[in-house]
Amino acid sequence: MDAAGLFRQMARARAFEDATSALWREGRISGEMHLGTGEEAVAAGVVASLRPGDAVALDHRPTPVLTVLGVDLAGMLAEMLGMESGIHRGRAGHMHLMSRTLLASSSGIVGSSAPLGAGFALAGRALRPGSVAVAFFGDGAMNQGMLLETLNLAAAWSLPLLLVCKDNGWSITTRTDAVTGGDPVARARGFGLETVDVDGGDVGAVAEAAADAIDRARNGEGPSFLRARVPRLDGHFLGDALVRAARSPAGDGRQLLGDVTSAALSRTGGGLGDRARSVVRLLDLMRRARREDRDTRHDPLERARSTVGQEVASRLEAEALAEVGRAVAAAGGAH
Amino acid sequence: MARLEFGAAIDAAVAEAMARDPRVIVLGEDVHTLRAPLFARFGPRRVLSAPISEAAFVGAAVGAAMGGLRPIAELMLVDFVGSCLDSLLNQASKVEGFTHGDWKVPLVVRATCGGGYGDGGQHEQALWGLLAGIPGLSVVVPSTPADAHGLMTAALRHDGPVIFLEHKLLSRSWLEFLGAGGRKTVSFDVPPDGVEGEVLAGEEVPLGVAAIRRHGDGLTIVSLAVGVHRAIAAAEILAREGIDCDVLDLRSVRPLDRVAVVASVARTGRLLVVDEDYREFGLSGELAAAVLEAGLSPRFARVCVDGTIPYARHLEDLALPSVARIAEAARELARVSPDLPGHG
């Protein structure tokens, strides 16, 4: 796909996430809301190589990929609004969006997209020769047993599967490197998978790497692991307590910081060094959370703008906004 | 005596145990954020942030407990137990039986449960029946801050594995974390007496002892967690209609206080179970068996969850046990004379 086509899909995905965010803030979407803002280049770049008959297993941030795949936007929005006109009649919500016709399925259980993707690949090999499956997940999921077992299974059975790790550096409100030994790419290589490591904010690089890996899988040359580094622009979920505390230490963060301070000064507890290490680590987390919050320098959409030029970018963004605006109205989300 | 929120009451019990006993540690996903005060007070060697590896860190907590520590493993949401079921089903629960009581596993698994804030079918389950179905585990589900404090205190003194479930509608910090996220545009049907209350520091609530929340001779309602508050609200409506209810709060699913249930049902001749867990093959059926085994044959009904909990708030309200559903089921039971001597 050409640069304009990729940018168009990214703009659509972003417009959809922004509309979702507004509805969530209005209180019209309930529960947790994990946006995929920052992952648009990965969604557009990978889906560009998919064909009918391919299958996609998704995590708790499924909407950018589903938007690019062509799922009805009004139906997805209506689903998140809990309406009978939603694609699952309000039963599923954003973490459980699925499309049987597009062979796409998401899940809110971290790591579960990997074995699901392996199963899709198995069915595809048997029933739709030349088809592939893609599993999307985050770096946090790289420490989940079922995912690590799937790396082995995919290699052992030489499945037509692309495993896409959207590496944003976070596992909920934990820095992934603080709880991870080794490197995800080296780990996948250790299981015998082909690996590729790309800048997930560079849509051209993602598209090229994904195309190679998907071609190999189609030709029966086995599974690949693609790590794409992405920013996390809206926290773990909307209203992420750590992000809010970091952004407004005197407001939303006041209770947390007050509780931490008085606890650190308790008469009993750990040694002074232990307490200091904890406090320093918490402050560091807040600093990192603040830095990533809607960081325009690392925003893939901003970066992709230069690949198509300002004029084309503005036109495509306006079209995407109009399309999503119509979907919001059709879903009954407009005021 | 202090007035505490539900979650703070649990944390106070944990802090007390950690200050008293260096073997008590906390481990789990995000605990530096979720338990930031404990993290700051006791340091990163006793409050350990884990990767998203439930099978590893709950499994490790079992080993740590067998090795001499008294760990609290935090599972965030009980729905995630699927990823680490082996450590509970085949490891923690079995050691005492295999060693004929010689080796015990002093482990607490702390997890949130329950719905009512629109998070969908993978994040709002109760699952206490599933877990209580495993011999060797204790499963506790408090409904008030005092019980939350007292049951956590007891769980931390207990020498076997205890699953401690914290209902999200009772725990303001969890409801804020998962449901509101700083929004003022959403509201939840939160039972006030469950969210905040008087707590006596250090006072233990023994495992396996139910509490009578309301007295009445016409009907026994047995419930736990949020269901207790819904049952009390229903009982107040029913009292005005001439139906007086006993409301029994189980507090523990395993061990189950059969004696308290049987004593109440022997008096009322009618048993209504209000259970946020799945209807079939769970707690409500077990309670029916308990009264039958005691030789009673009461009128029986249950208000439970029938299938996958729907995401949409209005559908979720219909799926979870509500005051209206409880009152309706109670009226239906009260209409029929119980088949017991001395009643009817």
PDB file of C-alpha atoms in Angstrom, chain B residues 20 44 56 62 77 84 116 119 128 130-131 186 205 247:
ATOM      1  CA  ARG B  20       4.449  -7.614  63.348  1.00  0.00           C
ATOM      2  CA  PRO B  44      10.700  -3.237  47.459  1.00  0.00           C
ATOM      3  CA  ALA B  56       4.814 -17.807  37.931  1.00  0.00           C
ATOM      4  CA  VAL B  62       3.011 -21.308  47.043  1.00  0.00           C
ATOM      5  CA  LEU B  77      -9.015  -9.563  39.205  1.00  0.00           C
ATOM      6  CA  CYS B  84      -2.614 -19.698  37.388  1.00  0.00           C
ATOM      7  CA  GLY B 116     -21.803  -3.511  38.577  1.00  0.00           C
ATOM      8  CA  ASP B 119     -16.528  -4.011  32.520  1.00  0.00           C
ATOM      9  CA  TRP B 128     -15.991 -18.009  44.565  1.00  0.00           C
ATOM     10  CA  LEU B 130     -15.424 -22.456  41.434  1.00  0.00           C
ATOM     11  CA  LEU B 131     -12.580 -21.841  43.895  1.00  0.00           C
ATOM     12  CA  VAL B 186     -20.506   7.889  35.775  1.00  0.00           C
ATOM     13  CA  VAL B 205     -13.314 -12.495  62.168  1.00  0.00           C
ATOM     14  CA  VAL B 247     -30.584 -12.246  56.241  1.00  0.00           C
TER      15      VAL B 247
END
